[in-house]
XYZ file of C-alpha atoms in Angstrom:
584
model
C 15.787 -44.338 -41.242
C 14.893 -43.833 -37.759
C 17.510 -42.527 -34.927
C 16.828 -45.600 -33.276
C 17.431 -47.473 -36.126
C 20.906 -45.269 -36.230
C 21.839 -45.618 -33.425
C 22.376 -49.463 -33.927
C 23.246 -49.636 -37.815
C 25.362 -47.411 -37.593
C 26.648 -46.643 -33.970
C 26.677 -50.703 -32.580
C 24.682 -49.288 -30.174
C 20.986 -50.310 -28.904
C 19.168 -48.030 -25.880
C 19.960 -44.000 -25.525
C 21.479 -42.790 -23.222
C 20.195 -40.162 -20.144
C 18.455 -37.435 -22.181
C 19.699 -38.229 -25.643
C 16.531 -39.220 -27.159
C 14.849 -36.285 -25.922
C 17.599 -33.600 -27.778
C 17.159 -36.063 -30.390
C 13.313 -35.928 -30.819
C 13.841 -32.869 -29.720
C 16.291 -31.623 -33.361
C 14.205 -34.054 -35.325
C 10.934 -31.827 -34.874
C 12.858 -28.627 -36.104
C 12.907 -27.827 -32.449
C 15.519 -25.087 -31.706
C 17.949 -26.579 -28.378
C 20.346 -25.818 -26.143
C 21.239 -29.585 -24.491
C 23.561 -29.667 -20.900
C 25.350 -32.115 -20.851
C 28.038 -33.999 -19.040
C 31.509 -34.614 -20.814
C 31.342 -38.311 -22.324
C 26.987 -38.884 -22.165
C 27.383 -38.531 -26.015
C 26.529 -35.695 -26.691
C 28.121 -35.776 -30.581
C 25.144 -38.792 -30.549
C 22.278 -36.031 -30.461
C 24.263 -33.795 -33.993
C 25.113 -36.584 -35.448
C 22.017 -39.019 -35.513
C 19.405 -36.200 -36.479
C 21.971 -35.338 -39.192
C 21.128 -39.712 -40.856
C 18.145 -39.382 -40.811
C 16.988 -35.754 -41.627
C 17.112 -34.442 -45.361
C 20.473 -32.285 -45.748
C 23.843 -32.001 -44.394
C 24.528 -31.060 -40.399
C 26.542 -27.981 -39.938
C 28.521 -28.703 -36.939
C 30.432 -24.885 -35.312
C 33.186 -25.598 -33.079
C 35.909 -24.229 -31.763
C 39.429 -25.857 -32.834
C 41.330 -27.652 -36.064
C 42.025 -30.219 -33.618
C 38.958 -31.131 -32.459
C 37.325 -31.218 -35.427
C 39.984 -33.120 -37.874
C 39.651 -35.982 -34.373
C 36.107 -35.978 -35.115
C 35.722 -36.496 -38.638
C 38.180 -39.945 -38.457
C 35.997 -40.738 -35.948
C 32.398 -40.418 -37.942
C 34.258 -41.309 -40.546
C 35.206 -44.785 -39.190
C 31.638 -45.055 -37.673
C 30.581 -45.081 -41.923
C 29.503 -41.190 -41.824
C 30.288 -39.082 -44.642
C 32.038 -36.249 -43.070
C 34.734 -33.396 -44.044
C 35.846 -30.802 -42.234
C 36.422 -27.347 -43.647
C 39.200 -25.592 -42.598
C 42.795 -24.235 -43.058
C 44.661 -26.595 -42.674
C 42.676 -28.943 -44.860
C 43.839 -28.704 -48.442
C 41.528 -30.863 -50.237
C 39.029 -27.412 -49.831
C 37.944 -27.893 -53.389
C 36.350 -31.302 -52.636
C 34.462 -30.663 -49.434
C 33.119 -27.642 -50.789
C 31.634 -30.291 -53.787
C 30.525 -33.200 -51.850
C 28.749 -30.449 -49.746
C 27.158 -29.216 -53.008
C 26.472 -32.093 -54.575
C 24.650 -33.241 -51.280
C 26.914 -36.207 -50.223
C 28.356 -35.146 -46.967
C 26.163 -35.662 -44.142
C 28.430 -33.510 -41.728
C 30.120 -30.781 -42.519
C 32.592 -29.410 -40.006
C 33.875 -25.468 -39.644
C 34.818 -23.147 -36.960
C 33.188 -20.081 -36.125
C 35.956 -17.310 -37.855
C 34.680 -20.444 -41.367
C 31.111 -19.473 -40.539
C 31.126 -15.629 -40.582
C 32.849 -15.587 -43.914
C 30.093 -14.766 -46.611
C 31.567 -16.404 -49.173
C 30.209 -19.026 -47.067
C 27.830 -18.290 -45.354
C 26.347 -18.146 -49.601
C 27.693 -21.314 -49.489
C 24.522 -22.738 -47.035
C 22.247 -20.611 -49.585
C 22.607 -23.297 -51.821
C 22.838 -26.165 -49.865
C 19.619 -27.753 -47.884
C 20.738 -28.559 -44.049
C 19.644 -30.628 -41.850
C 20.458 -28.528 -38.643
C 23.488 -26.710 -37.022
C 24.855 -27.444 -34.172
C 27.067 -24.738 -32.254
C 29.444 -27.030 -29.918
C 31.495 -25.568 -27.332
C 27.834 -23.733 -26.264
C 29.332 -21.656 -23.624
C 31.595 -20.264 -25.614
C 29.104 -17.717 -27.095
C 29.399 -16.472 -23.644
C 30.361 -13.382 -21.764
C 29.552 -14.562 -18.312
C 31.483 -17.782 -20.261
C 35.174 -18.655 -19.196
C 35.794 -18.917 -22.637
C 34.098 -16.183 -23.956
C 35.045 -15.656 -28.191
C 33.935 -12.910 -29.548
C 33.018 -15.466 -33.090
C 30.829 -17.185 -31.675
C 28.870 -13.550 -31.030
C 28.524 -13.476 -34.758
C 26.423 -16.696 -35.620
C 23.100 -15.396 -34.454
C 21.881 -13.957 -38.529
C 23.322 -17.469 -40.113
C 21.599 -18.606 -37.335
C 18.323 -16.554 -38.242
C 19.251 -17.049 -42.062
C 18.257 -20.294 -41.684
C 15.335 -20.007 -39.653
C 13.875 -23.335 -40.972
C 16.738 -25.129 -39.735
C 16.821 -26.474 -35.800
C 19.716 -24.758 -34.071
C 21.478 -27.671 -31.433
C 23.455 -25.170 -29.231
C 25.841 -28.146 -26.816
C 28.049 -27.475 -24.035
C 29.379 -29.904 -20.636
C 30.129 -26.468 -18.444
C 27.573 -23.401 -18.147
C 25.888 -22.863 -14.619
C 22.315 -19.890 -14.669
C 23.788 -17.136 -15.633
C 25.442 -18.586 -18.851
C 23.360 -20.516 -19.798
C 20.311 -17.912 -19.935
C 22.974 -15.958 -21.924
C 23.380 -18.512 -24.070
C 19.963 -18.865 -24.249
C 19.434 -14.978 -25.098
C 21.804 -14.999 -28.126
C 22.147 -17.926 -30.044
C 18.351 -17.291 -30.295
C 16.487 -20.573 -28.620
C 14.089 -20.067 -26.158
C 13.276 -20.401 -22.962
C 11.042 -23.864 -23.450
C 14.468 -25.408 -25.351
C 16.747 -25.576 -22.209
C 17.715 -29.553 -21.793
C 19.855 -30.077 -18.294
C 21.094 -33.221 -18.471
C 23.136 -32.648 -14.934
C 26.963 -32.297 -14.355
C 27.260 -35.409 -12.638
C 30.256 -37.590 -13.622
C 30.096 -39.938 -11.629
C 33.097 -42.327 -12.310
C 36.108 -39.103 -12.469
C 37.650 -39.566 -8.523
C 38.603 -36.030 -7.222
C 40.945 -35.624 -5.461
C 42.510 -32.493 -3.734
C 45.853 -31.464 -2.323
C 48.272 -28.942 -0.833
C 51.752 -28.842 -3.408
C 53.912 -30.560 -0.875
C 56.844 -31.880 -3.236
C 54.796 -31.915 -6.791
C 57.188 -33.807 -8.731
C 57.076 -36.347 -6.216
C 53.652 -35.755 -6.407
C 52.681 -36.404 -9.895
C 55.166 -39.622 -10.328
C 52.478 -41.421 -7.853
C 49.958 -39.833 -9.477
C 50.862 -41.769 -12.614
C 52.078 -45.358 -10.697
C 48.456 -45.647 -9.373
C 47.350 -45.318 -12.547
C 48.264 -47.066 -15.582
C 46.584 -44.957 -19.202
C 46.935 -42.163 -20.776
C 46.896 -38.625 -18.396
C 47.464 -35.090 -18.561
C 48.967 -32.623 -16.166
C 47.799 -29.089 -16.489
C 50.922 -26.903 -16.005
C 51.028 -23.145 -14.935
C 53.164 -21.926 -18.098
C 55.387 -22.687 -20.280
C 58.811 -23.402 -18.596
C 56.209 -25.500 -15.789
C 55.320 -28.035 -18.662
C 59.164 -28.547 -20.025
C 60.850 -29.029 -16.947
C 57.786 -31.202 -15.838
C 57.840 -33.178 -18.322
C 61.337 -33.924 -18.134
C 61.634 -34.804 -14.606
C 58.508 -37.100 -14.548
C 60.364 -39.342 -17.457
C 61.658 -40.962 -14.775
C 59.024 -42.405 -14.325
C 59.274 -45.243 -17.075
C 56.041 -43.666 -19.079
C 56.245 -41.552 -21.833
C 56.227 -38.663 -21.786
C 55.314 -35.619 -23.564
C 54.824 -31.451 -23.355
C 52.469 -29.167 -25.456
C 51.902 -25.146 -24.974
C 51.703 -22.601 -27.810
C 55.503 -21.520 -27.225
C 56.497 -25.148 -29.040
C 57.448 -25.693 -32.071
C 54.131 -26.108 -33.874
C 55.713 -29.444 -35.904
C 56.752 -30.571 -32.517
C 53.113 -29.764 -30.630
C 51.315 -31.008 -34.000
C 53.614 -34.453 -33.434
C 52.832 -34.669 -29.967
C 49.809 -34.107 -29.773
C 49.655 -36.838 -32.575
C 50.734 -39.004 -29.583
C 49.196 -38.859 -27.172
C 45.937 -39.381 -29.400
C 47.000 -42.691 -30.371
C 49.290 -44.005 -27.150
C 47.745 -45.482 -24.453
C 49.541 -45.199 -21.200
C 51.579 -41.720 -22.115
C 51.430 -38.826 -20.220
C 51.333 -35.362 -21.286
C 51.793 -32.301 -19.121
C 50.199 -29.449 -21.010
C 49.432 -26.271 -20.457
C 45.137 -25.624 -20.356
C 45.417 -24.612 -24.450
C 45.656 -28.878 -24.416
C 43.043 -30.644 -24.308
C 40.216 -29.097 -25.329
C 41.101 -29.788 -29.284
C 41.331 -34.090 -27.830
C 39.178 -36.341 -28.278
C 40.077 -38.677 -26.865
C 37.804 -41.237 -24.904
C 40.820 -42.948 -22.324
C 42.356 -40.355 -20.536
C 42.221 -42.696 -17.282
C 43.785 -39.151 -14.810
C 43.761 -35.670 -15.478
C 45.715 -33.429 -12.835
C 46.587 -29.947 -11.550
C 49.652 -28.145 -11.092
C 48.015 -25.188 -9.482
C 44.807 -23.878 -9.898
C 42.500 -23.284 -12.623
C 41.228 -20.062 -13.647
C 37.905 -21.006 -12.199
C 35.714 -24.083 -11.221
C 33.522 -23.949 -14.748
C 37.352 -24.841 -15.834
C 38.631 -26.906 -12.759
C 34.819 -28.342 -14.746
C 35.760 -28.531 -18.248
C 39.321 -29.477 -18.049
C 39.236 -32.135 -15.150
C 36.022 -33.151 -17.536
C 38.611 -34.439 -20.324
C 39.258 -37.814 -17.805
C 36.803 -40.876 -18.244
C 34.454 -39.904 -21.259
C 35.072 -43.629 -22.151
C 32.892 -44.447 -18.840
C 35.844 -46.681 -17.042
C 37.028 -44.801 -13.380
C 39.321 -41.966 -13.885
C 40.809 -40.205 -11.631
C 40.627 -35.451 -10.821
C 44.123 -34.748 -8.609
C 44.482 -30.731 -7.240
C 47.281 -29.642 -6.533
C 47.580 -26.006 -5.195
C 49.602 -23.550 -2.795
C 49.369 -20.577 -0.856
C 51.006 -18.394 -4.006
C 47.968 -19.806 -6.903
C 45.565 -17.633 -5.365
C 47.681 -14.789 -5.019
C 49.084 -14.476 -7.773
C 45.789 -14.816 -10.027
C 44.355 -12.031 -6.890
C 46.804 -9.938 -8.499
C 46.532 -10.893 -12.180
C 42.297 -9.883 -11.748
C 43.811 -6.487 -10.584
C 45.911 -6.036 -12.853
C 44.819 -7.353 -16.109
C 41.303 -7.986 -16.367
C 38.920 -5.387 -17.797
C 36.858 -3.545 -14.977
C 33.522 -4.323 -15.677
C 34.658 -8.625 -15.779
C 36.323 -8.378 -12.109
C 33.965 -8.589 -9.881
C 32.286 -12.189 -12.151
C 36.166 -13.250 -12.079
C 36.520 -12.161 -7.918
C 33.744 -14.305 -7.471
C 34.714 -17.441 -9.335
C 38.515 -17.486 -7.686
C 36.449 -17.153 -4.341
C 34.197 -20.713 -5.558
C 36.735 -22.359 -6.004
C 38.688 -21.150 -2.910
C 36.097 -22.968 -1.272
C 36.235 -25.918 -3.525
C 40.640 -26.786 -2.412
C 39.466 -25.277 0.999
C 36.506 -28.138 1.314
C 35.923 -30.316 4.295
C 33.091 -32.366 2.438
C 32.297 -33.741 -0.920
C 34.325 -31.904 -3.484
C 31.701 -33.283 -5.808
C 29.055 -31.984 -3.817
C 30.389 -28.321 -3.940
C 30.787 -28.360 -7.809
C 27.074 -29.981 -8.915
C 25.851 -27.223 -5.944
C 27.814 -24.718 -8.167
C 26.125 -25.528 -11.192
C 22.668 -25.472 -10.036
C 22.106 -29.290 -8.638
C 21.170 -30.620 -5.288
C 23.250 -33.551 -4.804
C 23.209 -35.761 -2.289
C 25.684 -34.843 0.713
C 28.224 -37.577 -0.556
C 29.710 -38.746 -3.800
C 31.468 -42.042 -1.607
C 34.238 -41.499 -4.822
C 36.285 -38.139 -3.676
C 39.103 -37.855 -1.449
C 37.054 -36.400 1.244
C 34.310 -38.725 1.321
C 36.592 -41.501 1.648
C 39.240 -40.596 3.324
C 37.527 -37.767 5.628
C 40.007 -35.314 6.596
C 40.240 -33.673 9.947
C 39.553 -30.376 10.514
C 40.223 -27.587 13.279
C 38.926 -24.700 14.319
C 42.040 -22.604 14.034
C 40.599 -18.647 13.823
C 43.096 -17.686 16.587
C 46.110 -18.514 14.858
C 45.220 -16.554 12.034
C 43.762 -13.453 14.252
C 47.524 -14.830 15.617
C 49.136 -14.000 12.156
C 47.022 -11.041 10.546
C 47.571 -8.889 13.910
C 51.570 -9.718 13.136
C 51.208 -8.830 9.765
C 49.336 -6.068 10.846
C 52.130 -4.712 13.380
C 55.228 -4.907 11.061
C 53.677 -3.202 8.604
C 52.452 -5.606 5.824
C 55.399 -6.121 4.476
C 56.613 -8.871 5.610
C 56.293 -12.820 4.443
C 55.244 -15.860 5.813
C 58.513 -17.287 7.525
C 59.487 -13.709 9.046
C 56.177 -13.805 10.225
C 56.152 -16.877 12.112
C 59.698 -15.858 13.886
C 58.092 -13.164 15.426
C 55.182 -15.116 16.679
C 57.613 -18.189 18.192
C 59.535 -15.426 19.912
C 62.485 -16.343 17.965
C 65.614 -13.172 18.296
C 66.790 -13.891 14.939
C 69.792 -11.280 13.224
C 66.360 -9.658 11.829
C 64.109 -9.433 13.755
C 67.012 -7.940 16.036
C 67.570 -5.586 13.354
C 64.200 -4.496 12.921
C 62.951 -3.803 16.907
C 60.092 -6.852 15.878
C 60.793 -8.129 19.510
C 59.569 -5.170 20.702
C 56.213 -5.762 19.278
C 53.106 -6.765 20.952
C 52.889 -10.250 18.467
C 56.356 -11.348 20.041
C 56.176 -14.467 20.492
C 52.893 -15.021 21.737
C 52.191 -18.257 19.557
C 53.065 -21.444 21.475
C 53.674 -24.757 19.529
C 51.345 -26.222 18.289
C 50.135 -23.235 16.715
C 53.263 -22.843 15.084
C 52.654 -25.763 13.636
C 49.236 -24.455 11.951
C 50.549 -20.604 10.465
C 51.344 -21.896 7.283
C 48.459 -24.034 6.582
C 46.289 -20.943 7.663
C 48.633 -18.440 5.819
C 47.836 -21.128 2.602
C 43.404 -20.423 3.933
C 43.537 -16.538 4.099
C 45.377 -16.397 0.762
C 43.211 -19.025 -0.544
C 40.167 -16.525 0.376
C 41.323 -13.201 -0.068
C 41.948 -12.421 4.039
C 45.818 -11.866 3.001
C 46.923 -10.488 -0.461
C 50.916 -11.495 -1.458
C 53.002 -8.847 -3.425
C 55.496 -9.632 -6.213
C 58.686 -10.425 -3.285
C 56.403 -12.694 -0.720
C 54.937 -9.585 1.433
C 51.906 -10.114 3.058
C 48.755 -7.425 3.637
C 45.099 -8.068 4.368
C 42.880 -8.373 1.557
C 38.588 -7.143 2.376
C 38.129 -11.149 3.842
C 40.348 -10.335 7.323
C 38.631 -7.707 9.208
C 35.494 -10.139 9.956
C 38.555 -12.755 11.273
C 39.698 -10.097 13.513
C 36.905 -9.022 14.883
C 35.759 -12.283 15.273
C 32.859 -12.120 12.680
C 34.350 -15.420 10.916
C 35.380 -18.667 11.888
C 38.766 -20.199 11.150
C 38.926 -23.968 10.029
C 41.640 -25.826 8.126
C 41.473 -29.393 7.252
C 45.037 -31.176 8.119
C 45.693 -33.686 5.025
C 44.836 -37.048 6.247
C 48.290 -39.892 6.656
C 48.890 -40.838 2.857
C 48.876 -44.928 2.164
C 51.740 -46.720 1.250
C 49.623 -47.839 -1.352
C 46.527 -46.948 -2.954
C 44.240 -48.360 -5.446
C 44.077 -47.371 -9.023
C 41.478 -45.556 -10.545
C 41.833 -47.665 -13.254
C 40.794 -51.003 -11.409
C 38.935 -53.043 -13.598
C 39.939 -56.939 -11.463
C 41.888 -59.687 -12.863
C 44.164 -59.806 -16.378
C 42.468 -61.207 -18.736
C 44.612 -62.847 -21.345
C 41.550 -62.667 -24.057
C 41.504 -58.714 -23.271
C 44.518 -58.055 -23.549
C 44.909 -60.249 -27.192
C 41.647 -58.650 -28.161
C 43.519 -54.878 -27.637
C 46.669 -55.266 -29.260
C 44.630 -56.576 -32.004
C 43.525 -53.087 -32.310
C 47.216 -51.016 -31.274
C 47.732 -53.528 -34.903
C 45.207 -52.695 -36.777
C 44.450 -48.482 -35.617
C 48.493 -48.769 -36.510
C 48.128 -49.968 -39.546
C 45.642 -47.847 -40.733
C 46.601 -44.022 -38.978
C 44.167 -43.938 -36.641
C 43.653 -44.374 -32.458
C 43.284 -47.613 -31.188
C 40.181 -46.338 -29.461
C 38.476 -44.494 -33.032
C 38.821 -48.438 -33.652
C 36.571 -49.394 -30.567
C 36.683 -48.740 -27.074
C 38.030 -50.949 -24.403
C 34.193 -51.256 -23.142
C 33.780 -52.995 -26.048
C 36.818 -55.256 -25.569
C 35.830 -56.253 -22.648
C 32.269 -57.179 -23.263
C 33.457 -59.553 -26.433
C 36.600 -61.284 -23.632
C 33.274 -61.674 -21.297
C 30.868 -62.706 -24.274
C 33.554 -64.297 -27.107
C 30.688 -63.924 -29.723
C 31.349 -66.840 -32.101
C 29.719 -64.603 -35.885
C 29.201 -61.967 -36.317
C 25.805 -62.161 -35.081
C 26.575 -62.593 -31.966
C 29.255 -59.711 -32.722
C 27.201 -57.349 -33.808
C 25.172 -57.577 -30.533
C 27.885 -56.351 -28.465
C 27.814 -52.472 -27.397
C 29.954 -50.260 -29.878
C 29.999 -52.988 -32.517
C 27.813 -50.629 -35.606
C 27.301 -52.109 -39.178
C 30.742 -50.198 -40.694
C 32.759 -51.777 -38.268
C 31.008 -55.703 -38.303
C 32.514 -55.568 -42.275
C 35.817 -54.437 -41.490
C 37.283 -56.129 -38.240
C 34.408 -58.430 -37.587
C 36.782 -61.119 -38.671
C 39.917 -60.150 -37.299
C 38.231 -60.056 -33.656
C 36.189 -62.846 -33.868
C 39.009 -65.305 -34.574
C 40.974 -64.219 -31.852
C 38.217 -64.956 -29.608
C 38.229 -68.199 -31.449
C 41.917 -69.583 -30.557
C 40.698 -68.762 -26.593
């Protein structure tokens, strides 16, 4: 069977996308490869198809059990003989037998399992089609998700020198890519960089201002499943409870929940077509759900890399999706304190650079997508047409003089007070606190006019983001390293005035007028999924159903020509979907 035959017969697609064919050709030829491909670009096909076409079993090393189980379930639905070997599996002996007897096309394991001597001895007696290392950025200390167990995989790879190794990631800057190549023994010419752009995702960033209301509006604008990333375990539960008033099913997910509750919530989300999951970042990497319509951040992520990966969980099916980030100055203050107190010395410089890059993204007046893509070494157009700044360009004002006054006020008050007190000093208010401290006698007392006073809050937010100001545990503001060039007039400070919010915004899920046939096909898919205990998307993606509704196939042959209808699914579901079409 050729790769193109496997693509059509097993998966129901007629042609490869992007650079899939190039990656697959290298693996088929036995070459070692690092493929950097955006989420939703079909990375899994690059190891699934060679595993079907090459002799032996494809070994896939993946970081999370939940992700492996989702991938096994989807592979089996397409007719692939797949299994996982994890601590959560009860059929491990049967899986080992199938592996020994050559009855598996794909075997998924965690890096911890791959590093166990007994498992490696088992592999020594097993013909392997390939070894795929998913989420390969975990091997690099430069990466945002470093896992030491990934570092030990090199000896496994070298023990099978004739087996092609395929490293896969959606998130790796230039440093991380170079480190992955070195750590996994892949030559420089083995890098295939498919790009980072996710054109179907609409990026937007806003200051937090009534977060619950902001999130409720976002949910109303996006009717499909969504993920909201909160900053703490307590906040996930608080927000989930508050957002239940939207009428959408809403659940919380964090590491502190009872494992049974956590797993039940994850399963419910994967199977749902409209649930909102409020979660810590522990959620998502192990969820293989293509129809997530929005990802929101209730505070800043750790880095641009983390932001790209987390927002990349939206719209993996290629349909329109939204990525919304809400941020506050305290996010950056907290992140900088964490770097100084919790991060080891050798990693602090890199962590500061990552946070500064993130500050540049949230403060930007230009295209958000262009900033993201340039961060990963690409050269995008100046405007993308699908982010908030391109769709509704913000007004920017030069706030350098206000910034200098605010910094001066912080200095004159001995860097012990927060923005509210400093605003009162600059405004010339004779409050009891100001009078008792003698701050009415300072040179900065009353030096800001009414228009400047209105800008102090966004200016303080900007200065905290760029590390010109730092906040202590009590909110007191002191100078950061970026303060001096602003005070000396060597650096300007421009701030964005948020655009006026429209009363109604177009939902990101905009597929035109309702189609009764499409709705009927979704109803059937929902029934089949419930009967088989699988998520609806495992049956067919929405895009496949929309194509069915548009073409209205009259027989199995016509149905087989629709993208996403492979031989196994045609046999299992074809007649049921054709019956619905005929009723229309």
